[in-house]
């Protein structure tokens, strides 16, 4: 049963923007911490951003601070990642993940996630 579904990836040029979406058709994520991870070819999966259940606390990897914004719409059971000023080094498969705890101090660590999507590919290239 599909639990998290990412969409919005694609091929863009450096400096462009993309908005990734994560739907949870089979889960209720209202009370969960949600996160975005990414994995570039030949590299380990890394935490990009996360948001607590209330949406009041967000965290970002240093590499994306000031460029990416995570948000959620609990009514729609959706999580978003707005990515601006994209760089070639942002190229990766982006994954949505759920930590079923409402708040997590380690929400950028993959080991704490309970559910994962299959990912959406973002390619930034001139």
Tab-separated table of N, CA and C in Angstrom:
chain	number	residue	atom	x	y	z
A	1	UNK	N	0.845	-1.178	0.000
A	1	UNK	CA	0.000	0.000	0.000
A	1	UNK	C	0.889	1.238	0.000
A	2	UNK	N	0.672	2.074	-1.012
A	2	UNK	CA	1.470	3.286	-1.143
A	2	UNK	C	1.135	4.237	-0.016
A	3	UNK	N	2.151	4.710	0.671
A	3	UNK	CA	1.907	5.555	1.824
A	3	UNK	C	2.277	7.005	1.598
A	4	UNK	N	3.375	7.260	0.923
A	4	UNK	CA	3.802	8.615	0.623
A	4	UNK	C	4.136	8.693	-0.864
A	5	UNK	N	3.647	9.720	-1.520
A	5	UNK	CA	3.862	9.879	-2.955
A	5	UNK	C	4.399	11.267	-3.237
A	6	UNK	N	5.609	11.317	-3.805
A	6	UNK	CA	6.218	12.593	-4.160
A	6	UNK	C	5.897	12.946	-5.610
A	7	UNK	N	5.866	14.242	-5.884
A	7	UNK	CA	5.689	14.721	-7.253
A	7	UNK	C	6.320	16.100	-7.374
A	8	UNK	N	6.497	16.548	-8.606
A	8	UNK	CA	7.005	17.888	-8.852
A	8	UNK	C	8.435	17.963	-9.324
A	9	UNK	N	9.122	16.826	-9.374
A	9	UNK	CA	10.489	16.842	-9.851
A	9	UNK	C	10.564	17.105	-11.341
A	10	UNK	N	11.774	17.329	-11.816
A	10	UNK	CA	11.955	17.578	-13.236
A	10	UNK	C	13.327	18.110	-13.547
A	11	UNK	N	13.498	18.510	-14.797
A	11	UNK	CA	14.762	19.077	-15.268
A	11	UNK	C	14.627	20.591	-15.324
A	12	UNK	N	15.505	21.273	-14.624
A	12	UNK	CA	15.488	22.729	-14.611
A	12	UNK	C	16.903	23.251	-14.786
A	13	UNK	N	16.992	24.545	-15.050
A	13	UNK	CA	18.293	25.180	-15.198
A	13	UNK	C	18.744	25.802	-13.868
A	14	UNK	N	20.032	26.011	-13.714
A	14	UNK	CA	20.505	26.681	-12.492
A	14	UNK	C	19.809	28.020	-12.301
A	15	UNK	N	19.403	28.278	-11.056
A	15	UNK	CA	18.695	29.503	-10.743
A	15	UNK	C	17.188	29.383	-10.784
A	16	UNK	N	16.696	28.314	-11.357
A	16	UNK	CA	15.252	28.098	-11.441
A	16	UNK	C	14.677	27.634	-10.111
A	17	UNK	N	13.367	27.507	-10.087
A	17	UNK	CA	12.655	27.046	-8.892
A	17	UNK	C	11.809	25.818	-9.215
A	18	UNK	N	11.576	25.031	-8.188
A	18	UNK	CA	10.676	23.891	-8.279
A	18	UNK	C	9.944	23.771	-6.960
A	19	UNK	N	8.733	23.212	-7.031
A	19	UNK	CA	7.995	22.936	-5.814
A	19	UNK	C	7.662	21.451	-5.793
A	20	UNK	N	8.196	20.765	-4.813
A	20	UNK	CA	7.892	19.351	-4.642
A	20	UNK	C	6.685	19.201	-3.719
A	21	UNK	N	5.899	18.187	-4.001
A	21	UNK	CA	4.735	17.889	-3.172
A	21	UNK	C	4.815	16.450	-2.682
A	22	UNK	N	4.279	16.230	-1.518
A	22	UNK	CA	4.221	14.889	-0.937
A	22	UNK	C	2.793	14.653	-0.468
A	23	UNK	N	2.159	13.647	-1.042
A	23	UNK	CA	0.807	13.271	-0.653
A	23	UNK	C	0.858	12.003	0.175
A	24	UNK	N	-0.095	11.907	1.101
A	24	UNK	CA	-0.156	10.732	1.974
A	24	UNK	C	-1.538	10.099	1.869
A	25	UNK	N	-1.803	9.391	0.792
A	25	UNK	CA	-3.146	8.845	0.569
A	25	UNK	C	-3.564	7.780	1.562
A	26	UNK	N	-2.584	7.116	2.176
A	26	UNK	CA	-2.924	6.010	3.071
A	26	UNK	C	-2.509	6.267	4.504
A	27	UNK	N	-2.108	7.483	4.789
A	27	UNK	CA	-1.661	7.806	6.135
A	27	UNK	C	-2.344	9.074	6.612
A	28	UNK	N	-2.421	9.224	7.916
A	28	UNK	CA	-2.817	10.502	8.495
A	28	UNK	C	-1.564	11.115	9.101
A	29	UNK	N	-1.057	12.141	8.444
A	29	UNK	CA	0.234	12.684	8.873
A	29	UNK	C	0.078	13.928	9.727
A	30	UNK	N	-1.150	14.235	10.088
A	30	UNK	CA	-1.415	15.458	10.853
A	30	UNK	C	-0.562	15.537	12.109
A	31	UNK	N	-0.328	14.391	12.756
A	31	UNK	CA	0.373	14.392	14.041
A	31	UNK	C	1.815	13.941	13.926
A	32	UNK	N	2.334	13.946	12.702
A	32	UNK	CA	3.679	13.441	12.450
A	32	UNK	C	4.642	14.556	12.069
A	33	UNK	N	5.895	14.323	12.354
A	33	UNK	CA	6.966	15.151	11.804
A	33	UNK	C	7.242	14.661	10.387
A	34	UNK	N	7.346	15.583	9.462
A	34	UNK	CA	7.578	15.223	8.068
A	34	UNK	C	8.915	15.792	7.594
A	35	UNK	N	9.528	15.083	6.663
A	35	UNK	CA	10.857	15.498	6.229
A	35	UNK	C	11.062	15.233	4.745
A	36	UNK	N	12.014	15.946	4.202
A	36	UNK	CA	12.502	15.692	2.852
A	36	UNK	C	13.974	15.290	2.944
A	37	UNK	N	14.305	14.247	2.216
A	37	UNK	CA	15.677	13.787	2.088
A	37	UNK	C	16.027	13.792	0.602
A	38	UNK	N	17.290	13.685	0.324
A	38	UNK	CA	17.718	13.535	-1.063
A	38	UNK	C	18.933	12.633	-1.146
A	39	UNK	N	19.073	12.035	-2.311
A	39	UNK	CA	20.225	11.170	-2.549
A	39	UNK	C	20.727	11.400	-3.959
A	40	UNK	N	21.942	11.894	-4.037
A	40	UNK	CA	22.595	12.110	-5.329
A	40	UNK	C	23.337	10.845	-5.715
A	41	UNK	N	23.596	10.664	-7.015
A	41	UNK	CA	24.314	9.471	-7.471
A	41	UNK	C	25.643	9.309	-6.755
A	42	UNK	N	25.859	8.120	-6.211
A	42	UNK	CA	27.115	7.828	-5.554
A	42	UNK	C	27.269	8.417	-4.163
A	43	UNK	N	26.207	9.039	-3.655
A	43	UNK	CA	26.289	9.663	-2.331
A	43	UNK	C	25.247	9.063	-1.391
A	44	UNK	N	25.469	9.287	-0.107
A	44	UNK	CA	24.517	8.817	0.882
A	44	UNK	C	23.285	9.721	0.911
A	45	UNK	N	22.188	9.153	1.396
A	45	UNK	CA	20.967	9.937	1.559
A	45	UNK	C	21.184	10.975	2.659
A	46	UNK	N	20.761	12.200	2.397
A	46	UNK	CA	20.943	13.250	3.378
A	46	UNK	C	19.633	13.971	3.670
A	47	UNK	N	19.488	14.419	4.899
A	47	UNK	CA	18.311	15.179	5.284
A	47	UNK	C	18.375	16.581	4.715
A	48	UNK	N	17.297	17.038	4.123
A	48	UNK	CA	17.226	18.357	3.514
A	48	UNK	C	16.457	19.321	4.405
A	49	UNK	N	15.282	18.889	4.836
A	49	UNK	CA	14.445	19.757	5.653
A	49	UNK	C	13.395	18.929	6.370
A	50	UNK	N	12.918	19.446	7.502
A	50	UNK	CA	11.845	18.761	8.211
A	50	UNK	C	10.965	19.781	8.926
A	51	UNK	N	9.764	19.324	9.274
A	51	UNK	CA	8.785	20.214	9.886
A	51	UNK	C	7.977	19.433	10.913
A	52	UNK	N	7.761	20.034	12.061
A	52	UNK	CA	7.016	19.360	13.110
A	52	UNK	C	5.528	19.288	12.766
A	53	UNK	N	4.798	18.538	13.537
A	53	UNK	CA	3.382	18.307	13.246
A	53	UNK	C	2.594	19.621	13.230
A	54	UNK	N	2.949	20.533	14.113
A	54	UNK	CA	2.229	21.806	14.174
A	54	UNK	C	2.663	22.766	13.084
A	55	UNK	N	3.805	22.491	12.499
A	55	UNK	CA	4.351	23.392	11.494
A	55	UNK	C	5.130	24.548	12.087
A	56	UNK	N	5.250	24.568	13.391
A	56	UNK	CA	5.876	25.708	14.057
A	56	UNK	C	7.394	25.646	14.058
A	57	UNK	N	7.947	24.466	13.879
A	57	UNK	CA	9.402	24.314	13.903
A	57	UNK	C	9.864	23.642	12.619
A	58	UNK	N	10.820	24.255	11.970
A	58	UNK	CA	11.404	23.698	10.763
A	58	UNK	C	12.918	23.646	10.906
A	59	UNK	N	13.511	22.718	10.184
A	59	UNK	CA	14.964	22.585	10.172
A	59	UNK	C	15.431	22.410	8.746
A	60	UNK	N	16.642	22.888	8.473
A	60	UNK	CA	17.193	22.796	7.132
A	60	UNK	C	18.660	22.397	7.185
A	61	UNK	N	19.066	21.659	6.176
A	61	UNK	CA	20.484	21.409	5.993
A	61	UNK	C	21.153	22.729	5.625
A	62	UNK	N	22.398	22.887	6.050
A	62	UNK	CA	23.110	24.136	5.766
A	62	UNK	C	23.162	24.429	4.270
A	63	UNK	N	23.240	23.389	3.475
A	63	UNK	CA	23.400	23.555	2.030
A	63	UNK	C	22.169	24.156	1.354
A	64	UNK	N	21.019	24.143	2.035
A	64	UNK	CA	19.789	24.645	1.401
A	64	UNK	C	19.169	25.818	2.157
A	65	UNK	N	19.741	26.193	3.281
A	65	UNK	CA	19.193	27.304	4.063
A	65	UNK	C	19.128	28.573	3.234
A	66	UNK	N	17.979	29.239	3.325
A	66	UNK	CA	17.787	30.466	2.575
A	66	UNK	C	17.299	30.248	1.160
A	67	UNK	N	17.319	29.010	0.691
A	67	UNK	CA	16.859	28.713	-0.681
A	67	UNK	C	15.627	27.823	-0.692
A	68	UNK	N	15.544	26.896	0.257
A	68	UNK	CA	14.422	25.947	0.310
A	68	UNK	C	13.501	26.304	1.471
A	69	UNK	N	12.219	26.023	1.269
A	69	UNK	CA	11.228	26.240	2.319
A	69	UNK	C	10.291	25.046	2.386
A	70	UNK	N	10.175	24.474	3.571
A	70	UNK	CA	9.255	23.366	3.777
A	70	UNK	C	7.952	23.901	4.368
A	71	UNK	N	6.849	23.299	3.970
A	71	UNK	CA	5.556	23.688	4.523
A	71	UNK	C	4.635	22.476	4.498
A	72	UNK	N	3.519	22.609	5.182
A	72	UNK	CA	2.566	21.505	5.206
A	72	UNK	C	1.149	22.060	5.253
A	73	UNK	N	0.233	21.252	4.727
A	73	UNK	CA	-1.187	21.559	4.783
A	73	UNK	C	-1.855	20.332	5.394
A	74	UNK	N	-2.106	20.385	6.679
A	74	UNK	CA	-2.629	19.216	7.373
A	74	UNK	C	-4.047	18.880	6.928
A	75	UNK	N	-4.812	19.866	6.518
A	75	UNK	CA	-6.166	19.593	6.023
A	75	UNK	C	-6.130	18.740	4.770
A	76	UNK	N	-5.126	18.993	3.941
A	76	UNK	CA	-5.006	18.250	2.681
A	76	UNK	C	-4.077	17.053	2.804
A	77	UNK	N	-3.489	16.876	3.971
A	77	UNK	CA	-2.545	15.754	4.177
A	77	UNK	C	-1.366	15.844	3.212
A	78	UNK	N	-0.831	17.056	3.069
A	78	UNK	CA	0.227	17.311	2.102
A	78	UNK	C	1.417	18.004	2.756
A	79	UNK	N	2.580	17.759	2.189
A	79	UNK	CA	3.807	18.439	2.589
A	79	UNK	C	4.472	18.950	1.316
A	80	UNK	N	5.109	20.112	1.404
A	80	UNK	CA	5.706	20.733	0.231
A	80	UNK	C	7.157	21.120	0.505
A	81	UNK	N	7.916	21.198	-0.572
A	81	UNK	CA	9.270	21.735	-0.492
A	81	UNK	C	9.443	22.710	-1.654
A	82	UNK	N	9.480	23.984	-1.331
A	82	UNK	CA	9.735	25.007	-2.331
A	82	UNK	C	11.234	25.186	-2.455
A	83	UNK	N	11.738	25.003	-3.661
A	83	UNK	CA	13.181	25.062	-3.893
A	83	UNK	C	13.463	26.209	-4.861
A	84	UNK	N	14.176	27.195	-4.388
A	84	UNK	CA	14.545	28.350	-5.205
A	84	UNK	C	16.047	28.382	-5.434
A	85	UNK	N	16.448	29.147	-6.414
A	85	UNK	CA	17.875	29.324	-6.720
A	85	UNK	C	18.591	27.980	-6.794
A	86	UNK	N	18.023	27.081	-7.563
A	86	UNK	CA	18.566	25.731	-7.635
A	86	UNK	C	19.959	25.718	-8.252
A	87	UNK	N	20.763	24.806	-7.757
A	87	UNK	CA	22.144	24.654	-8.206
A	87	UNK	C	22.345	23.248	-8.752
A	88	UNK	N	23.350	23.053	-9.590
A	88	UNK	CA	23.614	21.691	-10.092
A	88	UNK	C	23.817	20.685	-8.956
A	89	UNK	N	24.379	21.113	-7.858
A	89	UNK	CA	24.602	20.194	-6.740
A	89	UNK	C	23.327	19.821	-6.004
A	90	UNK	N	22.219	20.418	-6.361
A	90	UNK	CA	20.924	19.999	-5.812
A	90	UNK	C	20.346	18.804	-6.562
A	91	UNK	N	20.990	18.420	-7.629
A	91	UNK	CA	20.530	17.278	-8.410
A	91	UNK	C	20.530	16.016	-7.556
A	92	UNK	N	19.380	15.369	-7.479
A	92	UNK	CA	19.235	14.182	-6.632
A	92	UNK	C	17.820	13.640	-6.768
A	93	UNK	N	17.628	12.461	-6.230
A	93	UNK	CA	16.277	11.959	-6.012
A	93	UNK	C	15.838	12.463	-4.644
A	94	UNK	N	14.673	13.085	-4.610
A	94	UNK	CA	14.151	13.654	-3.375
A	94	UNK	C	13.056	12.758	-2.820
A	95	UNK	N	13.172	12.473	-1.543
A	95	UNK	CA	12.249	11.573	-0.872
A	95	UNK	C	11.489	12.293	0.232
A	96	UNK	N	10.228	11.986	0.328
A	96	UNK	CA	9.400	12.425	1.448
A	96	UNK	C	9.406	11.320	2.498
A	97	UNK	N	9.446	11.706	3.761
A	97	UNK	CA	9.485	10.712	4.825
A	97	UNK	C	8.686	11.187	6.033
A	98	UNK	N	8.221	10.220	6.797
A	98	UNK	CA	7.411	10.509	7.972
A	98	UNK	C	8.034	9.920	9.230
A	99	UNK	N	8.146	10.748	10.236
A	99	UNK	CA	8.462	10.298	11.586
A	99	UNK	C	7.154	10.437	12.363
A	100	UNK	N	6.622	9.353	12.849
A	100	UNK	CA	5.283	9.389	13.438
A	100	UNK	C	5.204	10.165	14.744
A	101	UNK	N	6.327	10.607	15.262
A	101	UNK	CA	6.300	11.458	16.458
A	101	UNK	C	5.988	12.896	16.049
A	102	UNK	N	5.224	13.616	16.861
A	102	UNK	CA	4.855	14.999	16.517
A	102	UNK	C	6.022	15.973	16.517
A	103	UNK	N	7.034	15.637	17.290
A	103	UNK	CA	8.216	16.484	17.329
A	103	UNK	C	9.445	15.587	17.416
A	104	UNK	N	10.439	15.926	16.652
A	104	UNK	CA	11.679	15.151	16.666
A	104	UNK	C	12.855	16.105	16.568
A	105	UNK	N	13.806	15.926	17.463
A	105	UNK	CA	15.004	16.761	17.430
A	105	UNK	C	16.028	16.230	16.443
A	106	UNK	N	15.750	15.086	15.865
A	106	UNK	CA	16.685	14.468	14.915
A	106	UNK	C	15.992	14.170	13.594
A	107	UNK	N	15.134	15.075	13.171
A	107	UNK	CA	14.299	14.800	12.002
A	107	UNK	C	15.041	14.911	10.684
A	108	UNK	N	16.307	15.247	10.700
A	108	UNK	CA	17.108	15.216	9.482
A	108	UNK	C	17.940	13.936	9.397
A	109	UNK	N	17.675	13.006	10.273
A	109	UNK	CA	18.375	11.729	10.278
A	109	UNK	C	17.454	10.642	9.742
A	110	UNK	N	17.908	9.962	8.714
A	110	UNK	CA	17.075	8.960	8.046
A	110	UNK	C	16.642	7.838	8.981
A	111	UNK	N	17.470	7.519	9.940
A	111	UNK	CA	17.182	6.395	10.836
A	111	UNK	C	15.924	6.619	11.666
A	112	UNK	N	15.484	7.875	11.808
A	112	UNK	CA	14.318	8.155	12.652
A	112	UNK	C	12.997	8.077	11.892
A	113	UNK	N	13.069	7.912	10.567
A	113	UNK	CA	11.855	7.927	9.751
A	113	UNK	C	11.161	6.566	9.759
A	114	UNK	N	9.829	6.613	9.770
A	114	UNK	CA	9.036	5.388	9.802
A	114	UNK	C	8.494	4.990	8.428
A	115	UNK	N	8.231	5.974	7.583
A	115	UNK	CA	7.688	5.693	6.262
A	115	UNK	C	8.399	6.552	5.220
A	116	UNK	N	8.492	6.002	4.013
A	116	UNK	CA	9.195	6.673	2.934
A	116	UNK	C	8.379	6.618	1.650
A	117	UNK	N	8.551	7.646	0.845
A	117	UNK	CA	8.046	7.588	-0.516
A	117	UNK	C	9.096	6.988	-1.424
A	118	UNK	N	8.756	6.878	-2.713
A	118	UNK	CA	9.674	6.277	-3.678
A	118	UNK	C	10.584	7.308	-4.330
A	119	UNK	N	10.301	8.574	-4.117
A	119	UNK	CA	11.181	9.620	-4.598
A	119	UNK	C	10.768	10.237	-5.909
A	120	UNK	N	11.268	11.462	-6.128
A	120	UNK	CA	11.076	12.168	-7.387
A	120	UNK	C	12.409	12.783	-7.774
A	121	UNK	N	12.772	12.671	-9.053
A	121	UNK	CA	14.087	13.098	-9.512
A	121	UNK	C	14.087	14.583	-9.844
A	122	UNK	N	15.065	15.279	-9.294
A	122	UNK	CA	15.313	16.685	-9.616
A	122	UNK	C	16.675	16.776	-10.272
A	123	UNK	N	16.696	17.332	-11.467
A	123	UNK	CA	17.951	17.502	-12.202
A	123	UNK	C	18.125	18.975	-12.504
A	124	UNK	N	19.245	19.520	-12.066
A	124	UNK	CA	19.557	20.923	-12.313
A	124	UNK	C	20.771	20.975	-13.236
A	125	UNK	N	20.532	21.417	-14.450
A	125	UNK	CA	21.598	21.399	-15.447
A	125	UNK	C	21.351	22.471	-16.485
A	126	UNK	N	22.460	23.057	-16.944
A	126	UNK	CA	22.354	24.052	-18.007
A	126	UNK	C	22.285	23.364	-19.362
